[in-house]
Each structure stands twice: as structure tokens, then as C-alpha cells.
């Protein structure tokens, strides 16, 4: 009489789970670094602003080159228990937000970008919600260290349109501030018309008529 | 004389005619010559122009082609940087501290360098290792492998780690202890080495996270199996519990444990930790006893205000066959608030901590207050004062202040 000892079901569950996830994981091998779309950047900015200052001071996206952010974000994924999706979105955001104010862009690319964004014709509110809200917050008072309060009467909106358009387009850092404003908020797809629209939205929403 | 009189006029007329004719002939000839000259000039000009055009087209075409070529090269190179299969990365931190206090000479009391090495292969594997090099009292250097793990990314929700890792129990040891992160120069009482909080573990670990549904709600987990700690027994008492990732397992029994963290709101994390297993004394591997760990932690950030709190306890059961038969318990907790006066680099911090161990002489209650200056997110100068309350006459009772400079990279 062979007595088969049945392994306890409870012992099997973790093994089965592991087996399944391993199989699923290797099947869905990591996708290559596809061009980040606006949506991914927006989700990345949000995840970044919600997670990356939980344990330590927020590290400025401009602090590291693209290739260095990769192992750092992987390291942080393990440390903070982030999901792979969060890891990829945050990495895409950091890699796009660390561009220094570029040398004057070639006209042709600018035109192409403007053309593309003119087609989509997002409203200023759309752009704000997609690209800016992660750092500047729903109410414009700032949700990451260093982001200014747009509603303050002597805040940044007291500056001229020209200055603000340039600062949004090229990025901006007040000396000593803990973090820089990334060029175009880290979304390179924004064209001049988009930036004008989002600035108009800032003024309407958070005060200070255009001057 | 009629004839001669007509002759001159005829001659004149003839001359006139001849002149006129010759002028006509002359004009025709010059015209033709000029015309052909102009034509040939025009032709030459056209040729030159064509040549020039061709040349120009040639050079712009060439320039454009060259430019395109170069752009392609450069972008290929930058892709090469960005998308290489293997990446090597050096991180870490360093610090030095000055301490002074009751019954103590002021001294530059610690100089530490903790390099961290990362090797990542695609999004599949990462090796992480941290060394701790520290100058000791005699001027020599001690070194310690803080952690070394090989992490395998199985899927978006699971990474498997093997090696020596920071203990996943609680939050101070794994998340806040590096000096550029810790807002005070010291660890909370009970969270140092060989105290209430386990420091590291050698074994296997599964880590990851899941979205909890809804916006920005997440859960993270860390589960491990490891060699577990060992007890240091002196005479008939347990002197200390050493939970420092040993590569031996005298009692031959694994310890299982882990932590679950919940983020119900962005920037708020609540954690629960536990571990269970067996533990034995250094020289009595057969006298095994029960080992239990429990921990709870909280971290919240609202703008520049950070609140943290944590409770931890390690308990070992009694064991009659041991030289130190009694059970023992180490427990500690702290709460900490820090506020940064943004946009300046100044920061204030207050912490209260309480450590309770089987040895009254190491028990301590502590108020720590500090002022920091952040030069950058990763560089900070700290000045702190600790008001300590311990057994009378013990070092745990001495107040003291520390100055520390910490830099993370």
C-alpha cells in the first residue's frame, strides 16, 4: 500500500503563485525604450511627485543623465516596492525632464512640433492637467518642494508674459531653489502655441491679468 | 562745258551712294559680330550659371547628407548610452561627525564612506552592493559589506533577491538610516546595531508592489527567509541579540518574515512587519528557542513637513537547556517631526525615542533636537543636541551634541 503524502494546499499556494508570476513575467519581457508619449510622461510626473520625496528629499530630475537615472530608478523600485509600470513611467519622466534649456532649436523641428500640437489643439486646462499639475498642484500653490505659489500676489505670475513664456519653454531655476522647473514641464511635445495657452490658463485660474 | 559741270554732282551722288552703301554694309557686319558676341557671352553665362547651380546643388546636397549622417551617428550614440544592455553605476554616501557631551571629550568621532555599486542587465537583473568603510578609534579602518544582493525582476509586481540585504522589518534600517537621509546625526535609541531593530539578513527575499485600485493607492510587500540572528550569552544572561545577516545558521532553523506597506494616500505609508523562527546562543547551537519580531511604522509628508514613527520589538523565548534560560525582549519606538523652511535650506527636527532592553544600563529615553542646513537634496549639515535619560551613571544617561556633515551621491 503506497501512502501518498498530499502536500498541504497552503504550502502549495505560494509555489503556484511564484510559478505563474515567473512564467507571466518572462513572457512579458521588458519593452524597449519606446518614445515616451505625453500620457506616460504625465503619469510619470505624478508618480514621481507622489513617491520620490517620501523617504528622502526630492532629487532634481536634472541631477542625473538619462543613462544614470536608469539604475537609480531600478534601485528605488526595489527599495520602495514600486510596480514595474511606475518604474518605467517615472524613468520616462525623469529622462525627459532633465533636458537643460537647449541651445536655440532648429527652426524645422520647432515647426514640426508646433504643427503637431496645433493639430491636437489641447486647451490650456488640458495641458495644465496633463503636464503641470504633478508639480504645481490642482490649486496652483505647488505640490513639490520648490514649486512656487501661483496664487500669491507677488508670486511668479507678477512677471511679464515674455519672461514667463521663456521660463516655461527653456526651464528655469532660481539660485538656491531645491528644484528646477524643467523645460516645457518635461513634455517636449508642447509647442509655442500650447505654452501660450497654458500661460493664459494660469493667469485666468490663479489670478493676475495678462500684462 | 556741260559735262564737266554734271560730273561733279554725279560723282558726289555716287560717292554718297557708296558711302551710304558701305555704311550699311558696315552696320550689318558690326551688328552680326556684336550679336554673335552677345550670343556667345549669353551661352557662356548660361554655362557658368549651370555650372554654378550644379556646384551649389552638389554642395548643399552633400552638406545635407553629411549633416544627416552626423545627426544619425550622434543619435545612435546617444541611444547607445541610453539603451545599453548593461549599466554600471556608482552611488553611495559619506559623512563625518563631531561629538561632545557629559563625561566625554569632544572629538571628530566618525568618518565614514559607503560606496554603493549597481550593475543592471536590461530590466531583468540588478546587482546592488554597499560597503561601509569607517575609521576606528585607533586610526585603522573597519570595513563591512552592508549588503549585496542579486535582484531578478520577475514581472512588474515581483523582484526576487538573494544575498545579504537590509532587514525588511520596519522602515528606519532600510529606508532612513543613510546619513544624507536621516534628519539627525544619530539613529533613534534601539535602532542601532545589536539593539531592538534587526539590521540585516542573509537569505532570499521577494519584494514588489501592486496598485490598490483608485488613484495613487498602492501596497508594497517584502517577504524573506533567512538565517536569522544569534544570541550572545555571557554568564547566565543574554548579553545581546545580533541580527546582522550572518552566513551561518547554528540553530539550523530558518527565520521567515516580512513587511507590508500600504499607501492609502500619496505620501502616507503605513507598515506592519513581523518575523518568526528559532534562535540559539553562539556556543549552544542545540539550545534553540523561539524568536518573534513585530513592528509597525508610519511615514507622512505634507509639503515640507515630515512625520515619522516606528515601533519594533524582538522577543526570544525561554529555554531550560541554555546557560541563560530566561526569555528576553528588546523594544524601541520613536516619533520624529522635521520641517524645512522652504525655500531656504534651513530645517528643524525633533525626535523622541524610548529603548527598553533586558539590560537596564543600556535602556534610554531620548529627546533629540536639531537644526540642519541643506545645501542640496543630497548634502546636509546637521547640528543636534540629545537629552538622554538612562540608568544613573551609565553612558545612556549622558547628554551630548553632535555636528555632522553628510553627502549622498
Coordinates of C-alpha atoms in Angstrom, one line a residue:
Chain A
X1 CA 0.0 0.0 0.0
X2 CA 1.6 3.2 -1.2
X3 CA 0.7 6.1 1.0
X4 CA 1.0 9.3 -1.0
X5 CA 1.5 12.2 1.3
X6 CA -0.5 15.0 0.0
X7 CA 1.4 18.3 0.3
X8 CA -0.7 20.8 2.3
X9 CA -2.6 23.1 0.0
X10 CA -1.5 26.1 1.9
X11 CA 2.1 25.2 1.2
X12 CA 1.3 25.0 -2.5
X13 CA -0.2 28.4 -2.9
X14 CA 3.0 30.4 -2.7
X15 CA 4.7 28.0 -5.1
X16 CA 1.9 28.2 -7.6
X17 CA 1.8 31.9 -7.4
X18 CA 5.5 32.1 -7.9
X19 CA 5.4 29.7 -10.8
X20 CA 2.6 31.7 -12.5
X21 CA 4.2 35.1 -12.0
X22 CA 7.6 33.8 -13.2
X23 CA 6.0 32.5 -16.3
X24 CA 4.0 35.6 -16.9
X25 CA 6.9 37.8 -16.1
X26 CA 9.3 36.3 -18.6
X27 CA 6.6 36.1 -21.3
X28 CA 6.1 39.9 -20.9
X29 CA 9.7 40.7 -21.3
X30 CA 10.5 44.4 -20.8
X31 CA 9.7 46.5 -23.8
X32 CA 12.4 48.6 -25.3
X33 CA 12.7 52.3 -24.5
X34 CA 9.9 53.4 -26.8
X35 CA 9.4 57.1 -27.3
X36 CA 7.5 58.3 -24.3
X37 CA 4.1 59.7 -25.1
X38 CA 2.6 62.7 -23.2
X39 CA 0.4 60.4 -21.2
X40 CA 3.3 58.3 -19.9
X41 CA 5.2 61.5 -19.0
X42 CA 2.1 62.9 -17.2
X43 CA 1.7 59.7 -15.2
X44 CA 5.4 59.5 -14.5
X45 CA 5.5 63.1 -13.2
X46 CA 2.6 62.3 -10.9
X47 CA 4.1 59.1 -9.6
X48 CA 7.4 60.8 -9.2
X49 CA 5.9 63.7 -7.2
X50 CA 4.0 61.3 -5.0
X51 CA 6.7 58.8 -4.4
X52 CA 10.2 60.2 -4.8
X53 CA 10.2 62.5 -1.7
X54 CA 8.7 60.0 0.7
X55 CA 11.9 58.8 2.2
X56 CA 14.4 61.5 1.3
X57 CA 14.5 65.0 -0.1
X58 CA 13.3 65.1 -3.7
X59 CA 16.2 64.7 -6.1
X60 CA 16.1 67.1 -9.0
X61 CA 15.4 65.5 -12.4
X62 CA 18.3 67.5 -13.8
X63 CA 20.7 66.0 -11.3
X64 CA 21.5 62.9 -13.5
X65 CA 21.9 62.0 -17.1
X66 CA 19.4 59.7 -18.8
X67 CA 21.6 56.6 -18.6
X68 CA 22.2 57.2 -14.8
X69 CA 18.6 57.6 -14.0
X70 CA 18.0 54.1 -15.2
X71 CA 19.9 52.1 -12.5
X72 CA 18.8 54.7 -9.9
X73 CA 15.1 54.2 -10.6
X74 CA 15.6 50.4 -10.7
X75 CA 17.3 50.6 -7.3
X76 CA 14.4 52.8 -6.0
X77 CA 11.8 50.4 -7.4
X78 CA 13.3 47.6 -5.3
X79 CA 13.7 49.9 -2.2
X80 CA 10.3 51.4 -2.3
X81 CA 8.3 48.5 -3.6
X82 CA 7.1 50.3 -6.7
X83 CA 5.5 48.5 -9.6
X84 CA 7.3 48.0 -12.9
X85 CA 4.8 50.4 -14.5
X86 CA 5.7 53.1 -12.0
X87 CA 9.4 52.4 -12.6
X88 CA 9.0 52.9 -16.4
X89 CA 6.8 55.9 -16.2
X90 CA 9.0 57.7 -13.6
X91 CA 12.1 56.9 -15.6
X92 CA 10.5 58.3 -18.8
X93 CA 9.5 61.4 -16.9
X94 CA 13.0 61.9 -15.4
X95 CA 14.7 61.3 -18.7
X96 CA 12.5 63.9 -20.4
X97 CA 12.5 66.4 -17.6
X98 CA 16.3 66.5 -17.2
X99 CA 16.9 68.3 -20.5
X100 CA 18.8 71.5 -19.9
X101 CA 17.5 74.6 -21.6
X102 CA 18.6 73.7 -25.1
X103 CA 20.6 75.8 -27.4
X104 CA 18.3 77.6 -29.8
X105 CA 16.3 74.9 -31.5
X106 CA 16.5 74.3 -35.3
X107 CA 13.5 76.0 -36.8
X108 CA 12.4 73.0 -38.7
X109 CA 11.9 70.8 -35.6
X110 CA 10.1 73.6 -33.8
X111 CA 7.7 74.0 -36.8
X112 CA 7.1 70.3 -36.9
X113 CA 6.3 70.3 -33.2
X114 CA 4.1 73.3 -33.5
X115 CA 2.3 71.7 -36.4
X116 CA 1.7 68.5 -34.4
X117 CA 0.4 70.3 -31.4
X118 CA -1.7 72.7 -33.4
X119 CA -3.5 69.6 -34.8
X120 CA -4.2 68.3 -31.3
X121 CA -5.2 71.8 -30.1
X122 CA -5.4 71.0 -26.4
X123 CA -6.8 73.6 -24.2
X124 CA -4.7 75.4 -21.6
X125 CA -6.5 73.4 -18.9
X126 CA -5.8 70.1 -20.6
X127 CA -2.1 70.9 -20.8
X128 CA -2.0 72.0 -17.2
X129 CA -3.8 68.8 -16.0
X130 CA -1.5 66.6 -18.1
X131 CA 1.9 68.2 -17.7
X132 CA 2.0 70.8 -14.9
X133 CA -0.4 69.6 -12.2
X134 CA 2.0 67.0 -10.8
X135 CA 4.3 69.7 -9.5
X136 CA 2.1 72.8 -9.4
X137 CA -0.9 71.1 -7.8
X138 CA -4.6 71.4 -8.5
X139 CA -4.8 74.8 -6.8
X140 CA -1.6 76.2 -8.2
X141 CA 0.1 76.5 -4.8
X142 CA 2.7 73.9 -5.6
X143 CA 2.9 70.2 -4.6
X144 CA 6.6 69.5 -4.8
X145 CA 9.4 71.3 -2.9
X146 CA 10.5 74.4 -4.8
X147 CA 7.3 74.8 -6.8
X148 CA 6.1 78.4 -6.3
X149 CA 2.6 79.5 -5.3
X150 CA 1.0 80.9 -8.4
X151 CA -1.8 82.4 -6.3
X152 CA 0.5 84.7 -4.3
X153 CA 0.1 88.3 -5.5
X154 CA 3.9 88.7 -5.5
X155 CA 4.4 85.2 -6.9
X156 CA 5.7 84.3 -10.3
X157 CA 2.6 85.5 -12.2
X158 CA 3.6 89.0 -11.3
X159 CA 6.2 88.7 -14.0
X160 CA 5.7 89.6 -17.7
X161 CA 4.4 87.2 -20.2
X162 CA 7.6 87.3 -22.1
X163 CA 9.7 86.3 -19.1
X164 CA 7.2 83.5 -18.1
X165 CA 7.0 82.1 -21.7
X166 CA 10.7 81.9 -21.8
X167 CA 11.0 80.3 -18.4
X168 CA 8.3 77.7 -19.2
X169 CA 9.9 77.0 -22.6
X170 CA 13.5 76.9 -21.6
X171 CA 13.2 75.8 -18.0
X172 CA 14.2 77.9 -15.0
X173 CA 15.9 77.7 -11.7
X174 CA 16.1 80.4 -9.0
X175 CA 19.6 80.3 -7.4
X176 CA 19.4 78.2 -4.2
X177 CA 16.0 76.7 -5.1
X178 CA 15.7 73.0 -4.3
X179 CA 14.4 72.1 -7.8
X180 CA 14.3 73.5 -11.3
X181 CA 11.3 74.0 -13.5
X182 CA 12.1 71.6 -16.4
X183 CA 11.9 73.0 -20.0
X184 CA 8.2 72.7 -21.1
X185 CA 7.5 71.0 -17.8
X186 CA 9.3 67.9 -19.1
X187 CA 6.9 67.4 -22.1
X188 CA 8.9 68.2 -25.3
X189 CA 5.7 67.8 -27.4
X190 CA 4.4 71.2 -26.3
X191 CA 4.8 73.9 -28.9
X192 CA 4.8 77.7 -28.6
X193 CA 1.0 77.9 -29.0
X194 CA 0.4 75.3 -26.2
X195 CA 2.7 77.2 -23.9
X196 CA 0.9 80.5 -24.7
X197 CA -2.4 78.7 -23.9
X198 CA -1.3 77.2 -20.7
X199 CA 0.1 80.6 -19.5
X200 CA -3.3 82.2 -20.3
X201 CA -4.9 79.4 -18.3
X202 CA -2.5 80.1 -15.3
X203 CA -3.5 83.7 -15.4
X204 CA -7.2 83.1 -15.6
X205 CA -7.1 80.4 -13.0
X206 CA -4.7 81.6 -10.4
X207 CA -5.0 85.4 -10.8
X208 CA -3.1 88.3 -12.3
X209 CA -4.4 89.6 -15.7
X210 CA -2.0 89.4 -18.6
X211 CA 0.3 92.3 -18.6
Chain B
X1 CA 31.1 123.0 -120.8
X2 CA 28.2 121.0 -119.8
X3 CA 29.6 117.7 -119.0
X4 CA 32.2 118.6 -116.5
X5 CA 29.5 120.6 -114.8
X6 CA 27.4 117.5 -114.3
X7 CA 30.2 115.3 -113.5
X8 CA 30.9 116.6 -110.0
X9 CA 27.3 116.1 -109.0
X10 CA 27.3 112.6 -110.4
X11 CA 30.5 111.8 -108.6
X12 CA 29.1 113.2 -105.5
X13 CA 26.0 111.2 -105.7
X14 CA 27.9 108.1 -106.5
X15 CA 30.2 108.7 -103.5
X16 CA 27.2 109.3 -101.3
X17 CA 25.6 106.2 -102.5
X18 CA 28.9 104.3 -102.0
X19 CA 29.3 105.8 -98.6
X20 CA 25.7 105.0 -97.7
X21 CA 26.1 101.5 -99.0
X22 CA 29.4 101.0 -97.2
X23 CA 27.9 102.3 -94.1
X24 CA 25.0 99.9 -94.5
X25 CA 27.4 97.1 -95.1
X26 CA 29.5 98.2 -92.2
X27 CA 26.4 98.4 -89.9
X28 CA 25.3 94.9 -90.8
X29 CA 28.7 93.5 -90.2
X30 CA 29.1 95.1 -86.7
X31 CA 25.7 94.0 -85.8
X32 CA 26.3 90.5 -86.7
X33 CA 29.6 90.5 -84.9
X34 CA 28.1 92.0 -81.8
X35 CA 25.1 89.7 -81.9
X36 CA 27.2 86.7 -82.1
X37 CA 29.4 88.0 -79.4
X38 CA 26.5 88.6 -77.2
X39 CA 25.1 85.2 -78.0
X40 CA 28.3 83.5 -77.2
X41 CA 28.5 85.5 -74.0
X42 CA 25.0 84.5 -73.1
X43 CA 25.8 81.0 -73.8
X44 CA 28.9 81.2 -71.7
X45 CA 27.0 82.9 -69.0
X46 CA 24.4 80.2 -69.1
X47 CA 27.1 77.6 -68.9
X48 CA 28.7 79.3 -66.0
X49 CA 25.3 79.6 -64.3
X50 CA 24.5 76.0 -64.9
X51 CA 27.9 75.0 -63.6
X52 CA 27.4 77.2 -60.5
X53 CA 23.9 75.8 -60.0
X54 CA 25.2 72.3 -60.3
X55 CA 28.0 73.0 -57.9
X56 CA 25.8 74.7 -55.4
X57 CA 23.3 71.9 -55.5
X58 CA 26.1 69.5 -55.1
X59 CA 27.4 71.1 -52.1
X60 CA 24.1 71.6 -50.3
X61 CA 23.2 68.1 -51.1
X62 CA 26.5 67.0 -49.8
X63 CA 26.1 69.2 -46.7
X64 CA 22.6 67.9 -46.0
X65 CA 23.7 64.4 -46.5
X66 CA 26.7 64.9 -44.2
X67 CA 24.6 66.6 -41.6
X68 CA 22.0 63.9 -41.7
X69 CA 24.8 61.4 -41.4
X70 CA 26.2 63.1 -38.4
X71 CA 22.8 63.5 -36.7
X72 CA 22.2 59.8 -37.2
X73 CA 25.6 59.0 -35.7
X74 CA 25.0 61.2 -32.7
X75 CA 21.5 59.9 -32.1
X76 CA 22.7 56.4 -32.5
X77 CA 25.4 57.1 -29.9
X78 CA 23.0 58.7 -27.5
X79 CA 20.7 55.7 -27.9
X80 CA 23.7 53.6 -27.2
X81 CA 24.2 55.4 -23.9
X82 CA 20.5 55.2 -23.1
X83 CA 19.8 51.7 -24.1
X84 CA 22.9 49.7 -23.5
X85 CA 22.1 46.3 -22.1
X86 CA 24.4 46.6 -19.1
X87 CA 24.8 49.7 -17.0
X88 CA 27.3 50.3 -14.2
X89 CA 26.5 52.9 -11.6
X90 CA 28.3 54.2 -8.5
X91 CA 26.2 55.7 -5.7
X92 CA 26.6 56.0 -2.0
X93 CA 27.3 58.5 0.7
X94 CA 29.9 59.7 3.1
X95 CA 29.9 61.7 6.4
X96 CA 31.9 62.9 9.3
X97 CA 30.8 63.8 12.8
X98 CA 32.0 65.7 15.8
X99 CA 30.5 64.8 19.1
X100 CA 30.9 66.2 22.6
X101 CA 29.0 65.7 25.8
X102 CA 28.9 64.9 29.5
X103 CA 31.8 62.7 30.6
X104 CA 33.2 62.7 27.1
X105 CA 36.0 64.5 25.2
X106 CA 35.0 66.4 22.2
X107 CA 36.3 64.6 19.1
X108 CA 35.8 64.2 15.5
X109 CA 34.2 60.9 16.2
X110 CA 33.2 59.3 13.0
X111 CA 34.4 59.3 9.4
X112 CA 32.5 57.0 7.1
X113 CA 32.4 56.2 3.4
X114 CA 29.7 54.0 2.0
X115 CA 30.0 53.3 -1.7
X116 CA 27.1 51.6 -3.5
X117 CA 27.7 49.7 -6.7
X118 CA 24.9 48.9 -9.2
X119 CA 25.2 46.7 -12.2
X120 CA 22.0 46.4 -14.2
X121 CA 21.4 44.0 -17.1
X122 CA 18.4 45.2 -19.1
X123 CA 15.3 45.4 -16.9
X124 CA 16.0 41.8 -15.8
X125 CA 18.7 41.7 -13.2
X126 CA 20.4 44.1 -10.9
X127 CA 23.3 43.6 -8.6
X128 CA 23.5 46.0 -5.7
X129 CA 26.2 46.2 -3.1
X130 CA 27.1 48.6 -0.4
X131 CA 30.3 48.7 1.6
X132 CA 30.8 50.6 4.8
X133 CA 34.3 51.8 5.4
X134 CA 34.8 53.5 8.8
X135 CA 37.8 54.9 10.6
X136 CA 38.1 53.4 14.0
X137 CA 39.4 54.8 17.4
X138 CA 42.9 53.6 16.7
X139 CA 43.1 55.2 13.2
X140 CA 42.6 51.9 11.4
X141 CA 39.7 51.3 9.1
X142 CA 36.9 48.8 9.6
X143 CA 35.0 47.6 6.6
X144 CA 31.7 45.9 6.3
X145 CA 29.6 44.6 3.4
X146 CA 26.4 46.3 4.3
X147 CA 24.5 44.4 1.7
X148 CA 25.0 42.5 -1.5
X149 CA 22.0 41.2 -3.5
X150 CA 21.3 40.0 -6.9
X151 CA 17.8 41.1 -7.9
X152 CA 15.8 39.3 -10.5
X153 CA 12.9 41.2 -11.9
X154 CA 10.3 38.5 -12.5
X155 CA 7.4 40.8 -13.5
X156 CA 6.0 44.2 -12.8
X157 CA 5.0 43.1 -9.3
X158 CA 7.8 40.9 -8.1
X159 CA 11.5 41.0 -7.7
X160 CA 13.5 38.1 -6.2
X161 CA 16.6 39.0 -4.2
X162 CA 19.2 36.7 -2.9
X163 CA 22.3 37.6 -0.7
X164 CA 22.7 39.8 2.3
X165 CA 20.1 42.6 2.4
X166 CA 19.0 45.3 4.8
X167 CA 16.3 43.9 7.1
X168 CA 12.9 44.5 5.5
X169 CA 11.5 44.8 9.1
X170 CA 10.3 48.4 9.8
X171 CA 11.5 51.5 8.0
X172 CA 14.4 53.1 9.7
X173 CA 17.0 50.5 8.9
X174 CA 16.1 50.0 5.2
X175 CA 14.8 53.5 4.3
X176 CA 16.1 56.2 6.6
X177 CA 19.5 55.2 8.0
X178 CA 21.8 56.6 5.4
X179 CA 23.3 59.8 6.8
X180 CA 22.1 62.1 3.9
X181 CA 18.6 60.9 4.6
X182 CA 18.5 60.7 8.4
X183 CA 17.5 64.1 9.7
X184 CA 19.6 63.6 12.8
X185 CA 23.2 62.6 13.2
X186 CA 22.2 59.6 15.3
X187 CA 19.9 56.6 15.0
X188 CA 16.9 56.6 17.3
X189 CA 17.7 54.7 20.6
X190 CA 17.2 51.0 20.0
X191 CA 17.7 51.3 16.2
X192 CA 21.5 50.9 16.2
X193 CA 23.5 47.7 15.8
X194 CA 22.6 44.8 18.1
X195 CA 19.7 46.6 19.6
X196 CA 15.9 46.2 19.1
X197 CA 15.7 46.6 15.3
X198 CA 17.2 43.8 13.1
X199 CA 19.8 45.4 10.9
X200 CA 20.3 42.9 8.1
X201 CA 19.6 39.4 7.0
X202 CA 21.2 36.7 4.7
X203 CA 18.7 34.8 2.7
X204 CA 16.1 35.1 0.0
X205 CA 13.6 37.9 -0.4
X206 CA 10.6 38.7 -2.6
X207 CA 9.7 42.3 -3.0
X208 CA 7.3 44.3 -5.0
X209 CA 4.1 46.3 -5.2
X210 CA 0.6 46.4 -6.5
X211 CA -1.9 49.2 -7.3
X212 CA -4.7 49.1 -4.8
X213 CA -7.3 50.4 -7.2
X214 CA -8.2 54.1 -7.3
X215 CA -5.8 56.9 -7.8
X216 CA -2.4 56.7 -6.2
X217 CA -3.2 53.9 -3.8
X218 CA -0.6 51.3 -3.6
X219 CA 0.5 48.4 -1.5
X220 CA 4.1 47.1 -1.2
X221 CA 5.5 43.9 0.3
X222 CA 8.7 42.3 1.3
X223 CA 8.8 38.6 2.3
X224 CA 12.0 36.8 3.3
X225 CA 13.5 33.6 4.6
X226 CA 16.9 33.9 6.2
X227 CA 19.5 32.5 8.6
X228 CA 18.2 34.7 11.4
X229 CA 20.0 36.2 14.4
X230 CA 22.2 34.7 17.1
X231 CA 22.3 35.4 20.8
X232 CA 25.4 36.5 22.6
X233 CA 25.3 34.8 26.0
X234 CA 27.6 36.0 28.9
X235 CA 27.4 34.0 32.1
X236 CA 23.7 33.2 32.7
X237 CA 22.4 36.2 30.8
X238 CA 21.6 37.1 27.2
X239 CA 24.0 39.9 26.5
X240 CA 22.7 40.9 23.1
X241 CA 20.9 39.8 20.0
X242 CA 22.9 40.1 16.9
X243 CA 20.6 40.4 13.9
X244 CA 23.3 41.2 11.3
X245 CA 22.9 39.0 8.3
X246 CA 25.2 36.1 9.3
X247 CA 26.3 33.5 6.7
X248 CA 26.0 30.7 9.3
X249 CA 22.9 29.3 10.9
X250 CA 23.9 27.5 14.1
X251 CA 20.4 26.5 15.1
X252 CA 19.7 25.1 11.6
X253 CA 16.3 26.8 11.5
X254 CA 15.3 29.5 9.1
X255 CA 13.6 32.7 10.1
X256 CA 10.6 33.8 8.0
X257 CA 9.3 37.4 8.0
X258 CA 8.4 40.4 6.1
X259 CA 6.6 43.7 5.9
X260 CA 3.5 45.0 4.2
X261 CA 3.3 48.7 3.5
X262 CA 0.1 50.5 2.5
X263 CA -0.2 53.9 0.8
X264 CA -3.8 54.9 1.2
X265 CA -2.9 58.4 0.2
X266 CA 0.1 59.7 -1.7
X267 CA 3.0 60.4 0.7
X268 CA 1.4 58.4 3.5
X269 CA 2.8 55.0 4.2
X270 CA 1.7 52.6 7.0
X271 CA 3.7 49.5 7.5
X272 CA 3.3 46.3 9.5
X273 CA 6.2 43.9 10.0
X274 CA 6.8 40.5 11.6
X275 CA 9.1 37.6 11.7
X276 CA 9.2 34.2 13.3
X277 CA 11.7 31.4 13.7
X278 CA 14.2 29.9 16.1
X279 CA 17.3 31.3 17.6
X280 CA 20.2 29.9 19.6
X281 CA 23.2 31.1 21.6
X282 CA 26.6 31.4 20.0
X283 CA 28.1 28.4 21.8
X284 CA 25.0 26.3 22.3
X285 CA 23.5 25.6 18.9
X286 CA 21.2 22.9 20.3
X287 CA 19.5 25.1 22.8
X288 CA 17.1 26.7 20.3
X289 CA 14.3 28.9 21.4
X290 CA 11.5 30.8 19.8
X291 CA 12.2 34.2 18.0
X292 CA 9.5 36.7 17.2
X293 CA 9.6 40.1 15.7
X294 CA 6.8 42.7 15.5
X295 CA 6.9 46.1 14.0
X296 CA 4.7 49.0 13.0
X297 CA 5.7 52.1 11.2
X298 CA 4.3 55.3 9.7
X299 CA 5.7 58.0 7.4
X300 CA 3.8 61.0 6.2
X301 CA 4.9 64.0 4.3
X302 CA 2.9 67.2 3.8
X303 CA 4.8 69.8 1.9
X304 CA 8.0 70.4 3.9
X305 CA 6.7 68.7 7.0
X306 CA 7.8 65.1 7.5
X307 CA 6.3 62.9 10.3
X308 CA 7.7 59.5 11.1
X309 CA 7.1 57.0 13.8
X310 CA 8.0 53.4 14.3
X311 CA 7.7 50.6 16.9
X312 CA 9.8 47.5 17.0
X313 CA 10.2 44.5 19.3
X314 CA 12.3 41.4 19.2
X315 CA 11.4 38.6 21.6
X316 CA 13.2 35.3 22.4
X317 CA 11.5 32.6 24.4
X318 CA 12.9 30.8 27.4
X319 CA 15.0 27.6 27.1
X320 CA 15.8 25.4 30.0
X321 CA 18.8 23.8 28.4
X322 CA 20.5 27.1 27.9
X323 CA 23.1 28.8 30.2
X324 CA 20.7 31.7 30.1
X325 CA 17.4 30.1 30.4
X326 CA 15.2 33.2 30.7
X327 CA 13.2 34.8 27.9
X328 CA 14.2 38.3 26.7
X329 CA 12.7 41.2 24.9
X330 CA 14.1 44.3 23.2
X331 CA 11.7 47.0 22.2
X332 CA 12.0 50.5 20.9
X333 CA 10.0 53.3 19.4
X334 CA 10.4 56.8 18.2
X335 CA 8.4 59.6 16.6
X336 CA 10.0 62.4 14.6
X337 CA 8.9 65.6 13.0
X338 CA 11.1 67.7 10.7
X339 CA 10.1 70.9 8.9
X340 CA 12.0 72.6 6.2
X341 CA 11.6 76.3 6.0
X342 CA 11.3 76.3 2.2
X343 CA 12.5 77.9 0.1
X344 CA 15.6 78.3 2.4
X345 CA 17.8 75.3 3.2
X346 CA 17.1 75.5 6.9
X347 CA 15.3 72.7 8.6
X348 CA 14.3 71.9 12.2
X349 CA 13.9 68.5 13.6
X350 CA 12.6 66.9 16.9
X351 CA 12.6 63.3 17.8
X352 CA 11.5 61.4 20.9
X353 CA 12.7 57.8 21.4
X354 CA 12.5 55.1 24.0
X355 CA 14.5 51.9 24.1
X356 CA 13.9 49.1 26.5
X357 CA 16.2 46.0 26.7
X358 CA 16.9 43.2 29.1
X359 CA 19.8 45.4 30.4
X360 CA 18.8 48.4 32.4
X361 CA 22.2 50.0 31.7
X362 CA 21.5 50.3 28.0
X363 CA 17.9 51.5 28.3
X364 CA 17.4 55.0 27.2
X365 CA 14.7 57.7 26.7
X366 CA 15.8 60.5 24.5
X367 CA 14.8 63.9 23.2
X368 CA 16.8 64.9 20.2
X369 CA 16.5 68.3 18.7
X370 CA 18.4 69.5 15.7
X371 CA 18.9 72.3 13.1
X372 CA 20.0 71.3 9.6
X373 CA 21.1 73.2 6.6
X374 CA 20.5 71.5 3.3
X375 CA 23.0 72.7 0.7
X376 CA 21.2 70.4 -1.8
X377 CA 18.8 67.5 -1.6
X378 CA 21.8 65.2 -1.0
X379 CA 24.1 67.4 1.1
X380 CA 23.3 68.5 4.6
X381 CA 25.0 69.9 7.7
X382 CA 23.4 68.9 11.0
X383 CA 23.7 70.2 14.5
X384 CA 21.8 68.3 17.2
X385 CA 21.5 68.0 20.9
X386 CA 20.4 64.8 22.7
X387 CA 18.8 65.0 26.1
X388 CA 19.2 61.5 27.4
X389 CA 17.6 59.7 30.3
X390 CA 19.2 56.3 31.3
X391 CA 20.3 54.5 34.3
X392 CA 22.2 56.8 36.7
X393 CA 25.9 56.9 35.9
X394 CA 25.5 54.9 32.7
X395 CA 26.7 56.3 29.3
X396 CA 23.0 56.1 28.3
X397 CA 22.3 58.9 30.7
X398 CA 24.8 61.4 29.3
X399 CA 23.6 64.3 27.2
X400 CA 25.6 65.3 24.2
X401 CA 25.7 67.2 21.0
X402 CA 26.8 66.2 17.5
X403 CA 27.7 68.0 14.4
X404 CA 27.6 66.1 11.2
X405 CA 28.2 66.7 7.5
X406 CA 26.6 64.2 5.2
X407 CA 26.8 63.9 1.4
X408 CA 24.9 61.3 -0.7
X409 CA 25.7 60.7 -4.4

